[in-house]
mmCIF file of N, CA and C and ligand atoms in Angstrom:
data_model
loop_
_atom_site.group_PDB
_atom_site.id
_atom_site.type_symbol
_atom_site.label_atom_id
_atom_site.label_comp_id
_atom_site.label_asym_id
_atom_site.label_seq_id
_atom_site.Cartn_x
_atom_site.Cartn_y
_atom_site.Cartn_z
ATOM 1 N N MET A 113 0.325 -1.087 0.580
ATOM 2 C CA MET A 113 -0.399 0.361 -0.229
ATOM 3 C C MET A 113 1.138 1.068 0.433
ATOM 4 N N LEU A 114 0.248 2.638 -0.790
ATOM 5 C CA LEU A 114 1.067 3.717 -1.003
ATOM 6 C C LEU A 114 1.548 4.566 0.172
ATOM 7 N N LYS A 115 0.112 4.442 0.905
ATOM 8 C CA LYS A 115 -0.141 6.294 1.775
ATOM 9 C C LYS A 115 -1.587 5.957 2.572
ATOM 10 N N VAL A 116 -1.909 6.799 3.446
ATOM 11 C CA VAL A 116 -3.440 6.676 3.947
ATOM 12 C C VAL A 116 -3.122 8.101 2.972
ATOM 13 N N GLU A 117 -4.497 7.407 1.900
ATOM 14 C CA GLU A 117 -4.633 8.611 1.400
ATOM 15 C C GLU A 117 -5.688 9.031 1.280
ATOM 16 N N HIS A 118 -6.744 8.812 2.766
ATOM 17 C CA HIS A 118 -7.941 9.869 3.360
ATOM 18 C C HIS A 118 -8.450 9.447 4.998
ATOM 19 N N ILE A 119 -9.081 9.727 5.118
ATOM 20 C CA ILE A 119 -9.654 9.258 7.265
ATOM 21 C C ILE A 119 -10.561 9.498 6.370
ATOM 22 N N GLY A 120 -12.067 8.789 6.858
ATOM 23 C CA GLY A 120 -13.998 8.793 6.578
ATOM 24 C C GLY A 120 -13.766 9.131 8.013
ATOM 25 N N ILE A 121 -14.659 9.901 8.036
ATOM 26 C CA ILE A 121 -15.254 10.865 9.829
ATOM 27 C C ILE A 121 -17.290 11.038 9.667
ATOM 28 N N ALA A 122 -17.999 10.073 10.225
ATOM 29 C CA ALA A 122 -19.019 10.142 9.756
ATOM 30 C C ALA A 122 -19.607 11.490 10.763
ATOM 31 N N VAL A 123 -20.256 11.988 10.035
ATOM 32 C CA VAL A 123 -21.194 13.482 10.684
ATOM 33 C C VAL A 123 -22.312 13.324 10.331
ATOM 34 N N LYS A 124 -22.669 13.899 12.013
ATOM 35 C CA LYS A 124 -24.495 14.033 11.939
ATOM 36 C C LYS A 124 -25.404 15.300 11.083
ATOM 37 N N ASP A 125 -24.018 16.514 11.055
ATOM 38 C CA ASP A 125 -24.985 17.450 10.061
ATOM 39 C C ASP A 125 -24.289 17.660 9.255
ATOM 40 N N PHE A 126 -24.309 17.669 7.822
ATOM 41 C CA PHE A 126 -22.943 18.175 7.302
ATOM 42 C C PHE A 126 -22.477 19.821 6.745
ATOM 43 N N SER A 127 -24.112 20.464 7.334
ATOM 44 C CA SER A 127 -23.301 21.822 6.238
ATOM 45 C C SER A 127 -22.643 22.326 8.141
ATOM 46 N N GLU A 128 -22.929 22.110 9.101
ATOM 47 C CA GLU A 128 -22.394 22.152 10.575
ATOM 48 C C GLU A 128 -20.662 21.352 10.824
ATOM 49 N N SER A 129 -20.486 20.494 10.519
ATOM 50 C CA SER A 129 -18.967 19.875 10.542
ATOM 51 C C SER A 129 -18.022 20.499 9.189
ATOM 52 N N ILE A 130 -18.303 19.897 7.895
ATOM 53 C CA ILE A 130 -18.489 20.777 6.678
ATOM 54 C C ILE A 130 -16.603 22.803 7.374
ATOM 55 N N SER A 131 -17.930 23.801 7.525
ATOM 56 C CA SER A 131 -17.785 24.866 8.060
ATOM 57 C C SER A 131 -16.306 24.814 9.202
ATOM 58 N N LEU A 132 -16.958 22.985 10.461
ATOM 59 C CA LEU A 132 -16.406 23.055 11.856
ATOM 60 C C LEU A 132 -14.636 22.880 11.285
ATOM 61 N N PHE A 133 -15.025 21.766 9.636
ATOM 62 C CA PHE A 133 -13.465 20.961 9.898
ATOM 63 C C PHE A 133 -12.996 22.603 8.275
ATOM 64 N N GLU A 134 -13.581 23.502 7.912
ATOM 65 C CA GLU A 134 -12.652 24.387 6.992
ATOM 66 C C GLU A 134 -12.355 24.988 8.429
ATOM 67 N N LYS A 135 -12.982 25.919 9.507
ATOM 68 C CA LYS A 135 -12.167 26.583 10.322
ATOM 69 C C LYS A 135 -10.206 25.574 10.834
ATOM 70 N N LEU A 136 -10.770 24.361 10.864
ATOM 71 C CA LEU A 136 -9.842 23.856 12.095
ATOM 72 C C LEU A 136 -8.490 23.020 10.900
ATOM 73 N N LEU A 137 -8.739 23.519 9.784
ATOM 74 C CA LEU A 137 -8.061 23.252 9.095
ATOM 75 C C LEU A 137 -7.732 24.757 7.903
ATOM 76 N N ASN A 138 -8.414 25.324 8.872
ATOM 77 C CA ASN A 138 -7.916 26.732 7.411
ATOM 78 C C ASN A 138 -7.607 26.168 5.703
ATOM 79 N N THR A 139 -9.446 25.244 5.743
ATOM 80 C CA THR A 139 -9.232 25.462 4.227
ATOM 81 C C THR A 139 -10.324 24.903 3.692
ATOM 82 N N LYS A 140 -10.481 25.305 2.398
ATOM 83 C CA LYS A 140 -12.288 25.083 1.508
ATOM 84 C C LYS A 140 -11.721 23.987 1.395
ATOM 85 N N CYS A 141 -13.658 23.105 1.776
ATOM 86 C CA CYS A 141 -14.072 22.026 0.749
ATOM 87 C C CYS A 141 -13.952 21.406 -0.537
ATOM 88 N N TYR A 142 -13.460 21.426 -1.268
ATOM 89 C CA TYR A 142 -13.321 21.311 -2.560
ATOM 90 C C TYR A 142 -13.405 19.843 -3.188
ATOM 91 N N LYS A 143 -14.401 19.678 -2.476
ATOM 92 C CA LYS A 143 -15.409 18.719 -3.222
ATOM 93 C C LYS A 143 -16.993 18.354 -2.334
ATOM 94 N N GLN A 144 -17.683 18.175 -2.607
ATOM 95 C CA GLN A 144 -19.077 17.169 -2.474
ATOM 96 C C GLN A 144 -20.010 16.388 -3.762
ATOM 97 N N GLU A 145 -19.595 15.674 -3.149
ATOM 98 C CA GLU A 145 -20.151 14.140 -4.743
ATOM 99 C C GLU A 145 -20.621 13.015 -3.147
ATOM 100 N N SER A 146 -22.209 12.715 -3.610
ATOM 101 C CA SER A 146 -23.117 11.728 -3.858
ATOM 102 C C SER A 146 -23.039 10.285 -3.776
ATOM 103 N N VAL A 147 -22.770 9.083 -3.511
ATOM 104 C CA VAL A 147 -22.379 7.966 -3.877
ATOM 105 C C VAL A 147 -24.333 6.938 -3.490
ATOM 106 N N GLU A 148 -24.557 7.295 -4.618
ATOM 107 C CA GLU A 148 -25.864 6.816 -3.916
ATOM 108 C C GLU A 148 -26.096 5.269 -3.910
ATOM 109 N N SER A 149 -25.062 4.613 -4.665
ATOM 110 C CA SER A 149 -25.246 3.761 -3.790
ATOM 111 C C SER A 149 -24.780 2.602 -2.230
ATOM 112 N N GLU A 150 -24.167 3.768 -2.198
ATOM 113 C CA GLU A 150 -23.336 3.348 -0.777
ATOM 114 C C GLU A 150 -24.403 5.004 0.256
ATOM 115 N N LYS A 151 -25.730 4.579 -0.216
ATOM 116 C CA LYS A 151 -26.114 6.086 0.385
ATOM 117 C C LYS A 151 -25.045 7.360 1.403
ATOM 118 N N VAL A 152 -24.649 7.801 0.247
ATOM 119 C CA VAL A 152 -23.631 8.460 1.136
ATOM 120 C C VAL A 152 -23.954 10.152 0.204
ATOM 121 N N ASN A 153 -23.707 10.949 1.922
ATOM 122 C CA ASN A 153 -23.027 12.243 1.180
ATOM 123 C C ASN A 153 -21.570 12.465 1.119
ATOM 124 N N THR A 154 -20.704 12.569 0.028
ATOM 125 C CA THR A 154 -19.352 12.911 0.870
ATOM 126 C C THR A 154 -18.660 14.520 0.596
ATOM 127 N N ALA A 155 -17.863 15.419 1.736
ATOM 128 C CA ALA A 155 -16.987 16.207 0.821
ATOM 129 C C ALA A 155 -16.019 15.612 1.455
ATOM 130 N N PHE A 156 -15.014 16.347 0.445
ATOM 131 C CA PHE A 156 -13.792 16.561 0.955
ATOM 132 C C PHE A 156 -12.878 17.993 1.000
ATOM 133 N N PHE A 157 -11.570 17.385 1.375
ATOM 134 C CA PHE A 157 -10.641 18.526 2.364
ATOM 135 C C PHE A 157 -9.273 17.278 1.301
ATOM 136 N N LYS A 158 -8.648 18.813 1.402
ATOM 137 C CA LYS A 158 -7.378 18.736 1.736
ATOM 138 C C LYS A 158 -6.396 19.140 2.736
ATOM 139 N N GLN A 159 -5.177 18.102 2.855
ATOM 140 C CA GLN A 159 -4.042 18.052 3.824
ATOM 141 C C GLN A 159 -2.949 17.389 4.002
ATOM 142 N N GLY A 160 -2.142 18.520 2.845
ATOM 143 C CA GLY A 160 -0.865 17.899 2.385
ATOM 144 C C GLY A 160 -1.444 16.487 1.467
ATOM 145 N N GLU A 161 -0.520 16.262 1.151
ATOM 146 C CA GLU A 161 -1.063 14.310 0.950
ATOM 147 C C GLU A 161 -2.128 13.546 1.254
ATOM 148 N N THR A 162 -2.304 14.245 2.441
ATOM 149 C CA THR A 162 -4.147 12.957 2.991
ATOM 150 C C THR A 162 -5.403 13.791 2.740
ATOM 151 N N LYS A 163 -6.647 13.343 2.706
ATOM 152 C CA LYS A 163 -7.217 14.002 3.093
ATOM 153 C C LYS A 163 -7.858 13.959 3.668
ATOM 154 N N ILE A 164 -9.567 14.855 4.117
ATOM 155 C CA ILE A 164 -10.798 14.424 4.766
ATOM 156 C C ILE A 164 -12.287 13.876 4.052
ATOM 157 N N GLU A 165 -12.804 13.192 4.216
ATOM 158 C CA GLU A 165 -13.583 12.593 4.004
ATOM 159 C C GLU A 165 -14.916 12.805 5.344
ATOM 160 N N LEU A 166 -16.209 13.992 5.094
ATOM 161 C CA LEU A 166 -16.557 13.678 5.663
ATOM 162 C C LEU A 166 -17.710 12.248 5.220
ATOM 163 N N LEU A 167 -19.065 11.655 5.628
ATOM 164 C CA LEU A 167 -19.609 11.565 5.279
ATOM 165 C C LEU A 167 -21.259 11.740 6.131
ATOM 166 N N GLU A 168 -21.978 11.352 5.222
ATOM 167 C CA GLU A 168 -23.418 11.825 5.446
ATOM 168 C C GLU A 168 -24.054 10.823 5.103
ATOM 169 N N SER A 169 -24.996 10.490 6.400
ATOM 170 C CA SER A 169 -26.108 9.577 5.728
ATOM 171 C C SER A 169 -26.717 10.570 4.368
ATOM 172 N N SER A 170 -27.142 9.723 3.680
ATOM 173 C CA SER A 170 -28.423 10.474 2.762
ATOM 174 C C SER A 170 -30.418 9.542 3.106
ATOM 175 N N THR A 171 -29.317 9.176 3.436
ATOM 176 C CA THR A 171 -31.513 8.200 4.602
ATOM 177 C C THR A 171 -31.094 7.268 5.918
ATOM 178 N N SER A 172 -31.880 7.487 6.776
ATOM 179 C CA SER A 172 -32.485 7.384 7.222
ATOM 180 C C SER A 172 -31.774 5.651 8.221
ATOM 181 N N ASP A 173 -31.236 5.034 7.187
ATOM 182 C CA ASP A 173 -31.333 3.323 7.289
ATOM 183 C C ASP A 173 -29.304 3.562 6.816
ATOM 184 N N GLY A 174 -29.025 4.211 6.239
ATOM 185 C CA GLY A 174 -28.100 3.992 4.859
ATOM 186 C C GLY A 174 -26.728 3.825 6.228
ATOM 187 N N VAL A 175 -26.348 3.375 5.826
ATOM 188 C CA VAL A 175 -24.441 2.154 6.663
ATOM 189 C C VAL A 175 -24.145 3.574 7.607
ATOM 190 N N ILE A 176 -24.286 4.776 7.534
ATOM 191 C CA ILE A 176 -23.819 5.912 8.136
ATOM 192 C C ILE A 176 -24.633 6.080 9.525
ATOM 193 N N ALA A 177 -25.825 6.281 8.835
ATOM 194 C CA ALA A 177 -27.028 6.171 10.653
ATOM 195 C C ALA A 177 -26.638 5.685 11.070
ATOM 196 N N LYS A 178 -26.370 3.992 10.834
ATOM 197 C CA LYS A 178 -26.235 2.927 11.072
ATOM 198 C C LYS A 178 -25.098 3.234 12.083
ATOM 199 N N PHE A 179 -24.088 3.348 11.665
ATOM 200 C CA PHE A 179 -22.541 3.590 12.126
ATOM 201 C C PHE A 179 -23.147 4.527 14.028
ATOM 202 N N ILE A 180 -23.866 5.614 13.150
ATOM 203 C CA ILE A 180 -23.760 6.755 13.738
ATOM 204 C C ILE A 180 -24.598 6.375 15.566
ATOM 205 N N GLU A 181 -25.812 5.661 15.322
ATOM 206 C CA GLU A 181 -26.473 4.855 15.754
ATOM 207 C C GLU A 181 -26.040 4.304 16.700
ATOM 208 N N LYS A 182 -24.765 3.102 16.153
ATOM 209 C CA LYS A 182 -24.356 2.317 17.801
ATOM 210 C C LYS A 182 -23.261 3.372 18.126
ATOM 211 N N LYS A 183 -22.745 4.068 17.320
ATOM 212 C CA LYS A 183 -21.276 4.380 18.037
ATOM 213 C C LYS A 183 -20.648 5.818 18.143
ATOM 214 N N GLY A 184 -21.859 6.293 17.669
ATOM 215 C CA GLY A 184 -21.725 7.758 17.310
ATOM 216 C C GLY A 184 -20.962 8.783 16.081
ATOM 217 N N GLU A 185 -20.838 9.973 16.518
ATOM 218 C CA GLU A 185 -20.662 10.400 14.994
ATOM 219 C C GLU A 185 -18.481 10.149 15.765
ATOM 220 N N GLY A 186 -17.346 10.126 14.395
ATOM 221 C CA GLY A 186 -16.497 10.087 14.432
ATOM 222 C C GLY A 186 -15.968 9.505 13.657
ATOM 223 N N ILE A 187 -14.255 8.931 13.997
ATOM 224 C CA ILE A 187 -13.502 7.870 12.752
ATOM 225 C C ILE A 187 -14.396 6.904 12.336
ATOM 226 N N HIS A 188 -15.054 7.078 11.258
ATOM 227 C CA HIS A 188 -15.122 5.517 10.255
ATOM 228 C C HIS A 188 -14.430 3.932 9.497
ATOM 229 N N HIS A 189 -13.814 4.989 8.730
ATOM 230 C CA HIS A 189 -12.220 4.614 8.042
ATOM 231 C C HIS A 189 -11.344 4.870 7.826
ATOM 232 N N ILE A 190 -10.203 3.945 7.719
ATOM 233 C CA ILE A 190 -9.107 5.277 6.607
ATOM 234 C C ILE A 190 -8.631 3.882 5.514
ATOM 235 N N ALA A 191 -8.803 4.776 5.059
ATOM 236 C CA ALA A 191 -8.138 3.609 2.738
ATOM 237 C C ALA A 191 -7.108 3.646 2.938
ATOM 238 N N PHE A 192 -6.048 3.152 2.000
ATOM 239 C CA PHE A 192 -4.966 2.858 1.852
ATOM 240 C C PHE A 192 -5.148 3.301 0.518
ATOM 241 N N GLU A 193 -4.106 3.979 -0.406
ATOM 242 C CA GLU A 193 -4.352 4.596 -1.587
ATOM 243 C C GLU A 193 -3.546 2.646 -2.453
ATOM 244 N N THR A 194 -3.611 2.008 -3.485
ATOM 245 C CA THR A 194 -3.036 0.601 -2.860
ATOM 246 C C THR A 194 -2.726 1.478 -5.448
ATOM 247 N N GLU A 195 -1.351 0.076 -5.194
ATOM 248 C CA GLU A 195 -1.255 0.851 -6.745
ATOM 249 C C GLU A 195 -2.210 0.273 -7.488
ATOM 250 N N ASN A 196 -2.150 -1.325 -7.072
ATOM 251 C CA ASN A 196 -3.089 -2.194 -7.586
ATOM 252 C C ASN A 196 -4.057 -2.980 -7.030
ATOM 253 N N ILE A 197 -5.267 -2.102 -7.207
ATOM 254 C CA ILE A 197 -6.339 -2.455 -6.146
ATOM 255 C C ILE A 197 -6.667 -4.095 -5.949
ATOM 256 N N PHE A 198 -6.421 -4.253 -7.137
ATOM 257 C CA PHE A 198 -7.136 -6.086 -7.315
ATOM 258 C C PHE A 198 -6.563 -7.104 -7.163
ATOM 259 N N ALA A 199 -4.279 -7.223 -7.074
ATOM 260 C CA ALA A 199 -3.424 -7.393 -6.421
ATOM 261 C C ALA A 199 -3.212 -7.389 -4.600
ATOM 262 N N GLU A 200 -3.549 -6.322 -4.305
ATOM 263 C CA GLU A 200 -4.454 -6.594 -3.451
ATOM 264 C C GLU A 200 -4.688 -6.904 -2.482
ATOM 265 N N MET A 201 -6.486 -6.984 -3.606
ATOM 266 C CA MET A 201 -7.118 -7.226 -2.662
ATOM 267 C C MET A 201 -6.973 -8.974 -2.814
ATOM 268 N N GLU A 202 -6.398 -9.441 -3.737
ATOM 269 C CA GLU A 202 -5.724 -10.896 -4.326
ATOM 270 C C GLU A 202 -4.905 -11.092 -2.638
ATOM 271 N N ARG A 203 -4.222 -10.110 -2.058
ATOM 272 C CA ARG A 203 -2.490 -10.496 -0.666
ATOM 273 C C ARG A 203 -3.484 -10.609 -0.302
ATOM 274 N N LEU A 204 -4.215 -9.562 0.569
ATOM 275 C CA LEU A 204 -4.923 -9.660 1.112
ATOM 276 C C LEU A 204 -5.797 -10.750 1.973
ATOM 277 N N LYS A 205 -7.021 -11.053 1.027
ATOM 278 C CA LYS A 205 -7.578 -12.475 1.184
ATOM 279 C C LYS A 205 -6.830 -13.649 1.331
ATOM 280 N N ASN A 206 -5.919 -13.268 0.682
ATOM 281 C CA ASN A 206 -4.539 -14.789 0.768
ATOM 282 C C ASN A 206 -4.673 -14.844 1.992
ATOM 283 N N GLU A 207 -3.736 -13.930 2.565
ATOM 284 C CA GLU A 207 -3.435 -13.510 4.507
ATOM 285 C C GLU A 207 -4.633 -13.574 5.281
ATOM 286 N N GLY A 208 -6.294 -13.637 4.537
ATOM 287 C CA GLY A 208 -7.069 -13.992 5.792
ATOM 288 C C GLY A 208 -7.844 -13.553 6.162
ATOM 289 N N PHE A 209 -7.885 -12.401 5.358
ATOM 290 C CA PHE A 209 -8.682 -11.194 5.443
ATOM 291 C C PHE A 209 -9.775 -10.955 5.163
ATOM 292 N N THR A 210 -10.748 -10.986 6.125
ATOM 293 C CA THR A 210 -12.390 -10.770 4.496
ATOM 294 C C THR A 210 -12.603 -9.742 4.130
ATOM 295 N N LEU A 211 -12.191 -9.819 3.257
ATOM 296 C CA LEU A 211 -12.656 -9.387 2.220
ATOM 297 C C LEU A 211 -14.599 -8.761 2.414
ATOM 298 N N LEU A 212 -15.393 -6.941 2.015
ATOM 299 C CA LEU A 212 -16.687 -6.891 2.266
ATOM 300 C C LEU A 212 -17.397 -6.789 0.619
ATOM 301 N N ASN A 213 -16.057 -6.989 -0.215
ATOM 302 C CA ASN A 213 -17.126 -6.309 -1.139
ATOM 303 C C ASN A 213 -15.463 -7.525 -2.132
ATOM 304 N N GLU A 214 -16.370 -9.033 -2.879
ATOM 305 C CA GLU A 214 -15.122 -9.792 -3.664
ATOM 306 C C GLU A 214 -14.608 -8.855 -5.352
ATOM 307 N N GLN A 215 -15.278 -7.519 -5.525
ATOM 308 C CA GLN A 215 -14.710 -7.265 -6.395
ATOM 309 C C GLN A 215 -15.040 -5.225 -6.557
ATOM 310 N N PRO A 216 -14.157 -5.006 -6.559
ATOM 311 C CA PRO A 216 -13.525 -3.377 -6.477
ATOM 312 C C PRO A 216 -15.207 -2.761 -6.555
ATOM 313 N N LYS A 217 -15.421 -1.803 -6.187
ATOM 314 C CA LYS A 217 -16.765 -0.833 -6.841
ATOM 315 C C LYS A 217 -16.733 0.621 -6.516
ATOM 316 N N ASN A 218 -16.710 1.079 -7.405
ATOM 317 C CA ASN A 218 -16.943 2.833 -7.334
ATOM 318 C C ASN A 218 -17.201 3.204 -6.291
ATOM 319 N N GLY A 219 -16.264 4.359 -5.855
ATOM 320 C CA GLY A 219 -16.586 5.124 -4.639
ATOM 321 C C GLY A 219 -16.334 6.458 -4.746
ATOM 322 N N ALA A 220 -16.422 7.239 -4.168
ATOM 323 C CA ALA A 220 -16.301 8.815 -4.463
ATOM 324 C C ALA A 220 -14.926 8.888 -4.850
ATOM 325 N N ASP A 221 -15.628 10.419 -5.667
ATOM 326 C CA ASP A 221 -13.814 11.317 -5.715
ATOM 327 C C ASP A 221 -12.948 9.791 -6.764
ATOM 328 N N ASN A 222 -13.444 9.439 -7.495
ATOM 329 C CA ASN A 222 -13.348 9.025 -9.454
ATOM 330 C C ASN A 222 -12.249 7.950 -7.909
ATOM 331 N N LYS A 223 -12.567 7.008 -7.906
ATOM 332 C CA LYS A 223 -11.954 5.705 -6.588
ATOM 333 C C LYS A 223 -12.071 4.688 -7.139
ATOM 334 N N LEU A 224 -11.801 3.552 -7.115
ATOM 335 C CA LEU A 224 -12.448 2.036 -7.319
ATOM 336 C C LEU A 224 -12.005 2.009 -6.123
ATOM 337 N N VAL A 225 -13.658 0.678 -5.113
ATOM 338 C CA VAL A 225 -12.837 1.047 -3.387
ATOM 339 C C VAL A 225 -13.023 -0.577 -3.204
ATOM 340 N N CYS A 226 -12.615 -0.770 -2.108
ATOM 341 C CA CYS A 226 -12.579 -2.456 -1.517
ATOM 342 C C CYS A 226 -12.472 -2.163 0.496
ATOM 343 N N PHE A 227 -13.348 -2.531 0.730
ATOM 344 C CA PHE A 227 -13.616 -2.763 2.038
ATOM 345 C C PHE A 227 -12.921 -3.777 2.284
ATOM 346 N N LEU A 228 -13.236 -3.559 4.326
ATOM 347 C CA LEU A 228 -12.392 -5.101 4.386
ATOM 348 C C LEU A 228 -13.445 -4.742 5.521
ATOM 349 N N HIS A 229 -13.295 -6.214 6.559
ATOM 350 C CA HIS A 229 -14.779 -6.420 7.784
ATOM 351 C C HIS A 229 -13.169 -6.304 8.864
ATOM 352 N N PRO A 230 -14.625 -4.841 9.435
ATOM 353 C CA PRO A 230 -13.653 -4.683 10.905
ATOM 354 C C PRO A 230 -13.742 -5.630 12.018
ATOM 355 N N LYS A 231 -13.946 -6.689 12.160
ATOM 356 C CA LYS A 231 -13.853 -7.407 12.912
ATOM 357 C C LYS A 231 -12.109 -8.567 13.097
ATOM 358 N N GLY A 232 -11.602 -8.477 11.622
ATOM 359 C CA GLY A 232 -10.893 -8.424 11.539
ATOM 360 C C GLY A 232 -9.635 -7.871 11.667
ATOM 361 N N THR A 233 -9.286 -6.608 11.530
ATOM 362 C CA THR A 233 -7.715 -5.323 11.647
ATOM 363 C C THR A 233 -8.561 -4.516 12.687
ATOM 364 N N ASN A 234 -8.917 -5.277 14.241
ATOM 365 C CA ASN A 234 -8.847 -4.814 15.152
ATOM 366 C C ASN A 234 -9.724 -4.374 15.376
ATOM 367 N N GLY A 235 -11.137 -4.056 14.972
ATOM 368 C CA GLY A 235 -11.653 -3.040 15.200
ATOM 369 C C GLY A 235 -12.594 -1.770 14.207
ATOM 370 N N VAL A 236 -10.565 -1.289 13.411
ATOM 371 C CA VAL A 236 -10.476 -0.054 12.161
ATOM 372 C C VAL A 236 -10.958 -0.584 11.188
ATOM 373 N N LEU A 237 -12.217 -0.278 10.328
ATOM 374 C CA LEU A 237 -13.408 -0.501 9.036
ATOM 375 C C LEU A 237 -12.100 -0.160 8.124
ATOM 376 N N ILE A 238 -11.136 -0.463 7.100
ATOM 377 C CA ILE A 238 -10.039 -0.775 6.514
ATOM 378 C C ILE A 238 -10.625 -0.344 4.468
ATOM 379 N N GLU A 239 -10.309 0.452 4.560
ATOM 380 C CA GLU A 239 -10.840 1.266 2.601
ATOM 381 C C GLU A 239 -9.265 0.968 2.106
ATOM 382 N N LEU A 240 -9.650 -0.380 0.669
ATOM 383 C CA LEU A 240 -8.643 0.084 -0.228
ATOM 384 C C LEU A 240 -9.009 0.850 -1.081
ATOM 385 N N CYS A 241 -8.057 1.518 -1.313
ATOM 386 C CA CYS A 241 -8.426 2.175 -2.985
ATOM 387 C C CYS A 241 -8.042 2.813 -4.405
ATOM 388 N N GLN A 242 -7.969 3.145 -5.379
ATOM 389 C CA GLN A 242 -7.202 3.529 -6.725
ATOM 390 C C GLN A 242 -8.081 4.645 -7.350
ATOM 391 N N GLU A 243 -7.363 5.227 -7.784
ATOM 392 C CA GLU A 243 -8.003 6.186 -8.942
ATOM 393 C C GLU A 243 -8.115 5.325 -9.135
ATOM 394 N N LYS A 244 -9.015 5.522 -10.777
ATOM 395 C CA LYS A 244 -9.845 5.142 -11.863
ATOM 396 C C LYS A 244 -9.143 6.002 -12.985
ATOM 397 N N LYS A 245 -8.582 4.933 -13.787
ATOM 398 C CA LYS A 245 -7.929 5.868 -14.712
ATOM 399 C C LYS A 245 -8.918 5.742 -16.205
HETATM 400 ZN ZN1 ZN B 160 -13.348 6.101 1.754
#
């Protein structure tokens, strides 16, 4: 894996959190995007090499809504950039990790993504991502 590409943070109130993070990071949110398949709205901030992705549920029964219900707001996942997501998925599968999707799927920010089950990673949801070419 190449680097931490972004950290995903689950939030309740998008507009409140966007202005909070704009103040915190002293930078403007540069992109907002809805991912229909995941029932999620995303907002991105750049901080050097790494990004912060705010996640808001677009429905009351989406994965982010359920996450906040269970754990409250906070860090939802850590995303690592891969050179070849297919090879990395294969490698991790062979190492015994559980992939939440068997094929890479379309994520926000022009990425192919795959998630690892947090039960196998000390409770941390891990995302693999790769820029779509
Ligand atoms: Zn992410």
